[in-house]
XYZ file of C-alpha atoms in Angstrom:
105
model
C -2.756 16.614 -14.866
C -1.193 14.444 -12.211
C -2.801 14.750 -8.785
C -2.311 12.857 -5.519
C -4.930 10.203 -6.250
C -3.356 9.450 -9.631
C 0.091 9.138 -8.026
C -1.308 6.692 -5.455
C -2.909 4.649 -8.232
C 0.269 4.672 -10.341
C 2.397 3.619 -7.368
C 0.056 0.721 -6.574
C -0.062 -0.479 -10.181
C 3.694 -0.130 -10.575
C 4.334 -2.054 -7.360
C 2.058 -4.908 -8.425
C 3.648 -5.067 -11.887
C 7.215 -5.115 -10.517
C 6.404 -7.700 -7.820
C 4.888 -9.998 -10.446
C 7.901 -9.508 -12.689
C 10.332 -10.353 -9.879
C 8.456 -13.524 -8.846
C 9.120 -15.167 -12.215
C 12.848 -15.824 -11.777
C 13.193 -15.465 -8.010
C 14.502 -18.997 -7.440
C 17.214 -18.592 -10.076
C 18.411 -15.377 -8.460
C 18.309 -17.030 -5.034
C 20.496 -19.913 -6.224
C 23.290 -17.420 -6.906
C 23.547 -16.961 -3.106
C 23.497 -20.688 -2.273
C 26.486 -22.750 -1.252
C 27.753 -25.678 -3.315
C 25.338 -28.041 -1.547
C 22.411 -25.772 -2.619
C 21.709 -24.550 0.921
C 21.597 -20.918 1.941
C 22.989 -19.773 5.256
C 21.974 -16.637 7.148
C 24.501 -14.482 5.317
C 23.235 -15.748 1.968
C 19.633 -14.977 2.888
C 20.608 -11.489 4.005
C 22.639 -10.879 0.842
C 19.743 -12.124 -1.286
C 17.249 -9.888 0.536
C 19.457 -6.843 0.034
C 19.964 -7.704 -3.618
C 16.209 -8.116 -4.135
C 15.527 -4.802 -2.399
C 18.011 -3.041 -4.649
C 16.568 -4.693 -7.767
C 12.987 -3.871 -6.760
C 13.859 -0.254 -5.975
C 15.672 0.240 -9.261
C 12.879 -1.296 -11.343
C 10.120 0.449 -9.377
C 11.608 3.945 -9.603
C 12.467 3.560 -13.293
C 9.005 2.263 -14.182
C 7.205 4.905 -12.105
C 9.222 7.764 -13.592
C 8.615 6.494 -17.135
C 4.883 6.261 -16.433
C 4.785 9.798 -15.031
C 6.743 11.047 -18.049
C 4.157 9.458 -20.350
C 1.355 11.242 -18.489
C 3.262 14.510 -18.835
C 3.541 13.964 -22.597
C -0.192 13.247 -22.817
C -0.971 16.452 -20.884
C 1.139 18.433 -23.358
C -0.655 16.873 -26.348
C -4.069 17.607 -24.832
C -3.050 21.203 -24.060
C -1.897 21.594 -27.676
C -5.334 20.446 -28.865
C -4.184 17.141 -30.327
C -6.633 14.264 -30.263
C -5.453 11.140 -28.547
C -6.209 7.758 -30.027
C -6.562 4.646 -27.905
C -4.722 1.709 -29.476
C -7.047 -1.072 -30.521
C -5.370 -3.601 -28.198
C -5.934 -1.403 -25.130
C -9.579 -0.727 -25.922
C -10.253 -4.451 -26.338
C -8.508 -5.285 -23.058
C -10.534 -2.656 -21.211
C -13.791 -3.945 -22.651
C -13.331 -7.160 -20.685
C -13.626 -10.769 -21.772
C -16.291 -11.647 -24.265
C -18.972 -14.234 -23.635
C -17.104 -16.664 -25.891
C -13.948 -16.618 -23.762
C -15.582 -16.868 -20.338
C -15.357 -20.294 -18.709
C -18.653 -22.067 -18.355
C -19.592 -23.789 -15.111
């Protein structure tokens, strides 16, 4: 069941994931608003900021709604008495790094 604390956690995780995703190609998107001499005037900066806000909002809302939908599906499976299996990749990632992969000082 989704409660307020879970929503807060999902929002925070979604925000971090989307911000990291947008950082990767930020300079390429910014160059689309530059003049021929590769400088950006005030109007270009404003247009870029608005474009980034729209992109962030679209990605954030889509990702958050998909995540909530997945939780809803899991609730339905649990209510129906189905057993949920954790994929092997997820269980290994949650276990943390092994002693072999930790950097040594």
